[in-house]
């Protein structure tokens, strides 16, 4: 589970976003790593534990609406994650950092196209 139960139904979009991640955010192989999702002011922060892994050992790709996080070391038993990249996430602004064995992905929201029209 990514969100605590008390937040699961607090807002419809948050529940839908959580459902999307829960159904597709499953390790594809190997053992699971701890994974956490937090809402930020400009989007979401996703943290995945990769203790003992260097940044050159990880590969993150986005293709066909999926972001794939893969440990590329030969013989690695770490899982490969497939994450949905929804319309609410701007795939061109995703950034990643690996520090102290924690991979942090900043998933920024797509800029709003909402415009208020002044009535004359």
mmCIF file with all atom_site columns, C-alpha atoms in Angstrom:
data_model
loop_
_atom_site.group_PDB
_atom_site.id
_atom_site.type_symbol
_atom_site.label_atom_id
_atom_site.label_alt_id
_atom_site.label_comp_id
_atom_site.label_asym_id
_atom_site.label_entity_id
_atom_site.label_seq_id
_atom_site.pdbx_PDB_ins_code
_atom_site.Cartn_x
_atom_site.Cartn_y
_atom_site.Cartn_z
_atom_site.occupancy
_atom_site.B_iso_or_equiv
_atom_site.pdbx_formal_charge
_atom_site.auth_seq_id
_atom_site.auth_comp_id
_atom_site.auth_asym_id
_atom_site.auth_atom_id
_atom_site.pdbx_PDB_model_num
ATOM 1   C CA . UNK A 1 1   ? 0.000   0.000   0.000   1.00 0.00 ? 1   UNK A CA 1
ATOM 2   C CA . UNK A 1 2   ? 1.349   3.407   -0.917  1.00 0.00 ? 2   UNK A CA 1
ATOM 3   C CA . UNK A 1 3   ? -1.002  5.747   0.955   1.00 0.00 ? 3   UNK A CA 1
ATOM 4   C CA . UNK A 1 4   ? -2.280  5.329   4.498   1.00 0.00 ? 4   UNK A CA 1
ATOM 5   C CA . UNK A 1 5   ? -5.937  4.343   4.736   1.00 0.00 ? 5   UNK A CA 1
ATOM 6   C CA . UNK A 1 6   ? -7.035  7.717   6.108   1.00 0.00 ? 6   UNK A CA 1
ATOM 7   C CA . UNK A 1 7   ? -5.763  9.404   2.904   1.00 0.00 ? 7   UNK A CA 1
ATOM 8   C CA . UNK A 1 8   ? -7.052  6.839   0.434   1.00 0.00 ? 8   UNK A CA 1
ATOM 9   C CA . UNK A 1 9   ? -10.433 8.482   -0.080  1.00 0.00 ? 9   UNK A CA 1
ATOM 10  C CA . UNK A 1 10  ? -9.648  12.043  0.975   1.00 0.00 ? 10  UNK A CA 1
ATOM 11  C CA . UNK A 1 11  ? -9.843  13.351  -2.576  1.00 0.00 ? 11  UNK A CA 1
ATOM 12  C CA . UNK A 1 12  ? -11.015 11.543  -5.709  1.00 0.00 ? 12  UNK A CA 1
ATOM 13  C CA . UNK A 1 13  ? -7.895  12.302  -7.776  1.00 0.00 ? 13  UNK A CA 1
ATOM 14  C CA . UNK A 1 14  ? -5.586  11.154  -4.965  1.00 0.00 ? 14  UNK A CA 1
ATOM 15  C CA . UNK A 1 15  ? -7.503  7.895   -4.642  1.00 0.00 ? 15  UNK A CA 1
ATOM 16  C CA . UNK A 1 16  ? -7.406  7.370   -8.406  1.00 0.00 ? 16  UNK A CA 1
ATOM 17  C CA . UNK A 1 17  ? -3.676  8.145   -8.556  1.00 0.00 ? 17  UNK A CA 1
ATOM 18  C CA . UNK A 1 18  ? -3.026  5.710   -5.705  1.00 0.00 ? 18  UNK A CA 1
ATOM 19  C CA . UNK A 1 19  ? -5.151  3.017   -7.384  1.00 0.00 ? 19  UNK A CA 1
ATOM 20  C CA . UNK A 1 20  ? -3.196  3.483   -10.591 1.00 0.00 ? 20  UNK A CA 1
ATOM 21  C CA . UNK A 1 21  ? 0.114   3.022   -8.778  1.00 0.00 ? 21  UNK A CA 1
ATOM 22  C CA . UNK A 1 22  ? -1.105  0.082   -6.684  1.00 0.00 ? 22  UNK A CA 1
ATOM 23  C CA . UNK A 1 23  ? -2.292  -1.889  -9.707  1.00 0.00 ? 23  UNK A CA 1
ATOM 24  C CA . UNK A 1 24  ? 0.807   -1.359  -11.834 1.00 0.00 ? 24  UNK A CA 1
ATOM 25  C CA . UNK A 1 25  ? 3.558   -0.614  -9.334  1.00 0.00 ? 25  UNK A CA 1
ATOM 26  C CA . UNK A 1 26  ? 4.498   -4.184  -8.684  1.00 0.00 ? 26  UNK A CA 1
ATOM 27  C CA . UNK A 1 27  ? 7.991   -5.635  -8.892  1.00 0.00 ? 27  UNK A CA 1
ATOM 28  C CA . UNK A 1 28  ? 8.331   -7.520  -12.149 1.00 0.00 ? 28  UNK A CA 1
ATOM 29  C CA . UNK A 1 29  ? 10.974  -9.945  -10.894 1.00 0.00 ? 29  UNK A CA 1
ATOM 30  C CA . UNK A 1 30  ? 13.144  -10.699 -7.877  1.00 0.00 ? 30  UNK A CA 1
ATOM 31  C CA . UNK A 1 31  ? 12.584  -9.476  -4.342  1.00 0.00 ? 31  UNK A CA 1
ATOM 32  C CA . UNK A 1 32  ? 10.816  -6.235  -3.545  1.00 0.00 ? 32  UNK A CA 1
ATOM 33  C CA . UNK A 1 33  ? 12.467  -3.000  -2.446  1.00 0.00 ? 33  UNK A CA 1
ATOM 34  C CA . UNK A 1 34  ? 10.816  -0.522  -0.114  1.00 0.00 ? 34  UNK A CA 1
ATOM 35  C CA . UNK A 1 35  ? 8.892   2.041   -2.125  1.00 0.00 ? 35  UNK A CA 1
ATOM 36  C CA . UNK A 1 36  ? 7.253   5.252   -0.880  1.00 0.00 ? 36  UNK A CA 1
ATOM 37  C CA . UNK A 1 37  ? 5.122   7.892   -2.609  1.00 0.00 ? 37  UNK A CA 1
ATOM 38  C CA . UNK A 1 38  ? 4.624   11.412  -1.213  1.00 0.00 ? 38  UNK A CA 1
ATOM 39  C CA . UNK A 1 39  ? 2.593   14.311  -2.534  1.00 0.00 ? 39  UNK A CA 1
ATOM 40  C CA . UNK A 1 40  ? 4.644   17.464  -3.066  1.00 0.00 ? 40  UNK A CA 1
ATOM 41  C CA . UNK A 1 41  ? 3.544   21.006  -3.867  1.00 0.00 ? 41  UNK A CA 1
ATOM 42  C CA . UNK A 1 42  ? 4.400   20.635  -7.562  1.00 0.00 ? 42  UNK A CA 1
ATOM 43  C CA . UNK A 1 43  ? 3.677   16.910  -7.995  1.00 0.00 ? 43  UNK A CA 1
ATOM 44  C CA . UNK A 1 44  ? 4.870   13.752  -6.249  1.00 0.00 ? 44  UNK A CA 1
ATOM 45  C CA . UNK A 1 45  ? 8.076   12.309  -4.804  1.00 0.00 ? 45  UNK A CA 1
ATOM 46  C CA . UNK A 1 46  ? 8.708   8.616   -5.274  1.00 0.00 ? 46  UNK A CA 1
ATOM 47  C CA . UNK A 1 47  ? 11.407  6.919   -3.186  1.00 0.00 ? 47  UNK A CA 1
ATOM 48  C CA . UNK A 1 48  ? 12.783  3.432   -3.828  1.00 0.00 ? 48  UNK A CA 1
ATOM 49  C CA . UNK A 1 49  ? 15.442  1.812   -1.641  1.00 0.00 ? 49  UNK A CA 1
ATOM 50  C CA . UNK A 1 50  ? 18.545  0.634   -3.484  1.00 0.00 ? 50  UNK A CA 1
ATOM 51  C CA . UNK A 1 51  ? 21.156  0.077   -0.753  1.00 0.00 ? 51  UNK A CA 1
ATOM 52  C CA . UNK A 1 52  ? 24.669  -0.553  -2.044  1.00 0.00 ? 52  UNK A CA 1
ATOM 53  C CA . UNK A 1 53  ? 23.771  0.435   -5.620  1.00 0.00 ? 53  UNK A CA 1
ATOM 54  C CA . UNK A 1 54  ? 25.657  3.129   -7.533  1.00 0.00 ? 54  UNK A CA 1
ATOM 55  C CA . UNK A 1 55  ? 23.850  5.517   -9.882  1.00 0.00 ? 55  UNK A CA 1
ATOM 56  C CA . UNK A 1 56  ? 25.576  3.921   -12.900 1.00 0.00 ? 56  UNK A CA 1
ATOM 57  C CA . UNK A 1 57  ? 23.935  0.601   -11.930 1.00 0.00 ? 57  UNK A CA 1
ATOM 58  C CA . UNK A 1 58  ? 20.406  1.961   -12.408 1.00 0.00 ? 58  UNK A CA 1
ATOM 59  C CA . UNK A 1 59  ? 18.516  2.625   -15.594 1.00 0.00 ? 59  UNK A CA 1
ATOM 60  C CA . UNK A 1 60  ? 15.316  4.687   -15.773 1.00 0.00 ? 60  UNK A CA 1
ATOM 61  C CA . UNK A 1 61  ? 13.429  4.850   -19.056 1.00 0.00 ? 61  UNK A CA 1
ATOM 62  C CA . UNK A 1 62  ? 10.038  6.197   -20.094 1.00 0.00 ? 62  UNK A CA 1
ATOM 63  C CA . UNK A 1 63  ? 8.257   4.653   -23.043 1.00 0.00 ? 63  UNK A CA 1
ATOM 64  C CA . UNK A 1 64  ? 4.607   4.166   -24.005 1.00 0.00 ? 64  UNK A CA 1
ATOM 65  C CA . UNK A 1 65  ? 3.282   5.670   -20.780 1.00 0.00 ? 65  UNK A CA 1
ATOM 66  C CA . UNK A 1 66  ? 5.476   3.513   -18.513 1.00 0.00 ? 66  UNK A CA 1
ATOM 67  C CA . UNK A 1 67  ? 8.518   4.482   -16.491 1.00 0.00 ? 67  UNK A CA 1
ATOM 68  C CA . UNK A 1 68  ? 10.807  1.486   -15.951 1.00 0.00 ? 68  UNK A CA 1
ATOM 69  C CA . UNK A 1 69  ? 13.339  1.476   -13.091 1.00 0.00 ? 69  UNK A CA 1
ATOM 70  C CA . UNK A 1 70  ? 15.889  -1.301  -13.518 1.00 0.00 ? 70  UNK A CA 1
ATOM 71  C CA . UNK A 1 71  ? 19.017  -2.429  -11.684 1.00 0.00 ? 71  UNK A CA 1
ATOM 72  C CA . UNK A 1 72  ? 21.354  -3.159  -14.613 1.00 0.00 ? 72  UNK A CA 1
ATOM 73  C CA . UNK A 1 73  ? 24.064  -5.039  -12.703 1.00 0.00 ? 73  UNK A CA 1
ATOM 74  C CA . UNK A 1 74  ? 24.629  -8.545  -14.000 1.00 0.00 ? 74  UNK A CA 1
ATOM 75  C CA . UNK A 1 75  ? 23.078  -11.123 -11.704 1.00 0.00 ? 75  UNK A CA 1
ATOM 76  C CA . UNK A 1 76  ? 21.107  -8.515  -9.771  1.00 0.00 ? 76  UNK A CA 1
ATOM 77  C CA . UNK A 1 77  ? 18.160  -9.859  -7.796  1.00 0.00 ? 77  UNK A CA 1
ATOM 78  C CA . UNK A 1 78  ? 16.525  -6.445  -7.457  1.00 0.00 ? 78  UNK A CA 1
ATOM 79  C CA . UNK A 1 79  ? 13.099  -5.984  -9.036  1.00 0.00 ? 79  UNK A CA 1
ATOM 80  C CA . UNK A 1 80  ? 12.274  -4.016  -12.140 1.00 0.00 ? 80  UNK A CA 1
ATOM 81  C CA . UNK A 1 81  ? 9.402   -1.596  -11.558 1.00 0.00 ? 81  UNK A CA 1
ATOM 82  C CA . UNK A 1 82  ? 6.947   -0.490  -14.211 1.00 0.00 ? 82  UNK A CA 1
ATOM 83  C CA . UNK A 1 83  ? 5.180   2.713   -13.201 1.00 0.00 ? 83  UNK A CA 1
ATOM 84  C CA . UNK A 1 84  ? 2.340   4.402   -15.059 1.00 0.00 ? 84  UNK A CA 1
ATOM 85  C CA . UNK A 1 85  ? 3.081   7.912   -16.225 1.00 0.00 ? 85  UNK A CA 1
ATOM 86  C CA . UNK A 1 86  ? -0.375  9.467   -16.160 1.00 0.00 ? 86  UNK A CA 1
ATOM 87  C CA . UNK A 1 87  ? -1.584  12.577  -17.927 1.00 0.00 ? 87  UNK A CA 1
ATOM 88  C CA . UNK A 1 88  ? -1.037  14.461  -14.659 1.00 0.00 ? 88  UNK A CA 1
ATOM 89  C CA . UNK A 1 89  ? 2.744   13.842  -14.770 1.00 0.00 ? 89  UNK A CA 1
ATOM 90  C CA . UNK A 1 90  ? 5.008   15.829  -17.098 1.00 0.00 ? 90  UNK A CA 1
ATOM 91  C CA . UNK A 1 91  ? 7.449   13.159  -18.371 1.00 0.00 ? 91  UNK A CA 1
ATOM 92  C CA . UNK A 1 92  ? 9.896   15.798  -19.645 1.00 0.00 ? 92  UNK A CA 1
ATOM 93  C CA . UNK A 1 93  ? 10.428  17.247  -16.166 1.00 0.00 ? 93  UNK A CA 1
ATOM 94  C CA . UNK A 1 94  ? 11.005  14.021  -14.187 1.00 0.00 ? 94  UNK A CA 1
ATOM 95  C CA . UNK A 1 95  ? 14.276  14.166  -12.284 1.00 0.00 ? 95  UNK A CA 1
ATOM 96  C CA . UNK A 1 96  ? 16.089  11.491  -10.279 1.00 0.00 ? 96  UNK A CA 1
ATOM 97  C CA . UNK A 1 97  ? 18.760  11.436  -7.583  1.00 0.00 ? 97  UNK A CA 1
ATOM 98  C CA . UNK A 1 98  ? 20.431  8.560   -5.731  1.00 0.00 ? 98  UNK A CA 1
ATOM 99  C CA . UNK A 1 99  ? 21.713  9.386   -2.256  1.00 0.00 ? 99  UNK A CA 1
ATOM 100 C CA . UNK A 1 100 ? 22.565  7.021   0.610   1.00 0.00 ? 100 UNK A CA 1
ATOM 101 C CA . UNK A 1 101 ? 20.903  4.075   -1.148  1.00 0.00 ? 101 UNK A CA 1
ATOM 102 C CA . UNK A 1 102 ? 17.602  5.879   -1.788  1.00 0.00 ? 102 UNK A CA 1
ATOM 103 C CA . UNK A 1 103 ? 16.519  6.683   -5.345  1.00 0.00 ? 103 UNK A CA 1
ATOM 104 C CA . UNK A 1 104 ? 14.282  9.771   -5.313  1.00 0.00 ? 104 UNK A CA 1
ATOM 105 C CA . UNK A 1 105 ? 12.200  10.627  -8.354  1.00 0.00 ? 105 UNK A CA 1
ATOM 106 C CA . UNK A 1 106 ? 10.538  14.029  -8.617  1.00 0.00 ? 106 UNK A CA 1
ATOM 107 C CA . UNK A 1 107 ? 7.360   13.600  -10.679 1.00 0.00 ? 107 UNK A CA 1
ATOM 108 C CA . UNK A 1 108 ? 6.106   17.070  -11.523 1.00 0.00 ? 108 UNK A CA 1
ATOM 109 C CA . UNK A 1 109 ? 2.536   17.800  -12.491 1.00 0.00 ? 109 UNK A CA 1
ATOM 110 C CA . UNK A 1 110 ? 1.745   18.765  -16.057 1.00 0.00 ? 110 UNK A CA 1
ATOM 111 C CA . UNK A 1 111 ? 1.339   22.537  -16.259 1.00 0.00 ? 111 UNK A CA 1
ATOM 112 C CA . UNK A 1 112 ? -2.311  23.454  -16.006 1.00 0.00 ? 112 UNK A CA 1
ATOM 113 C CA . UNK A 1 113 ? -4.062  24.542  -19.170 1.00 0.00 ? 113 UNK A CA 1
ATOM 114 C CA . UNK A 1 114 ? -6.907  25.988  -17.139 1.00 0.00 ? 114 UNK A CA 1
ATOM 115 C CA . UNK A 1 115 ? -7.644  29.616  -17.922 1.00 0.00 ? 115 UNK A CA 1
ATOM 116 C CA . UNK A 1 116 ? -10.112 31.982  -16.309 1.00 0.00 ? 116 UNK A CA 1
ATOM 117 C CA . UNK A 1 117 ? -12.081 33.983  -18.836 1.00 0.00 ? 117 UNK A CA 1
ATOM 118 C CA . UNK A 1 118 ? -13.090 37.486  -17.869 1.00 0.00 ? 118 UNK A CA 1
ATOM 119 C CA . UNK A 1 119 ? -16.668 38.336  -18.739 1.00 0.00 ? 119 UNK A CA 1
ATOM 120 C CA . UNK A 1 120 ? -17.023 41.817  -20.201 1.00 0.00 ? 120 UNK A CA 1
#
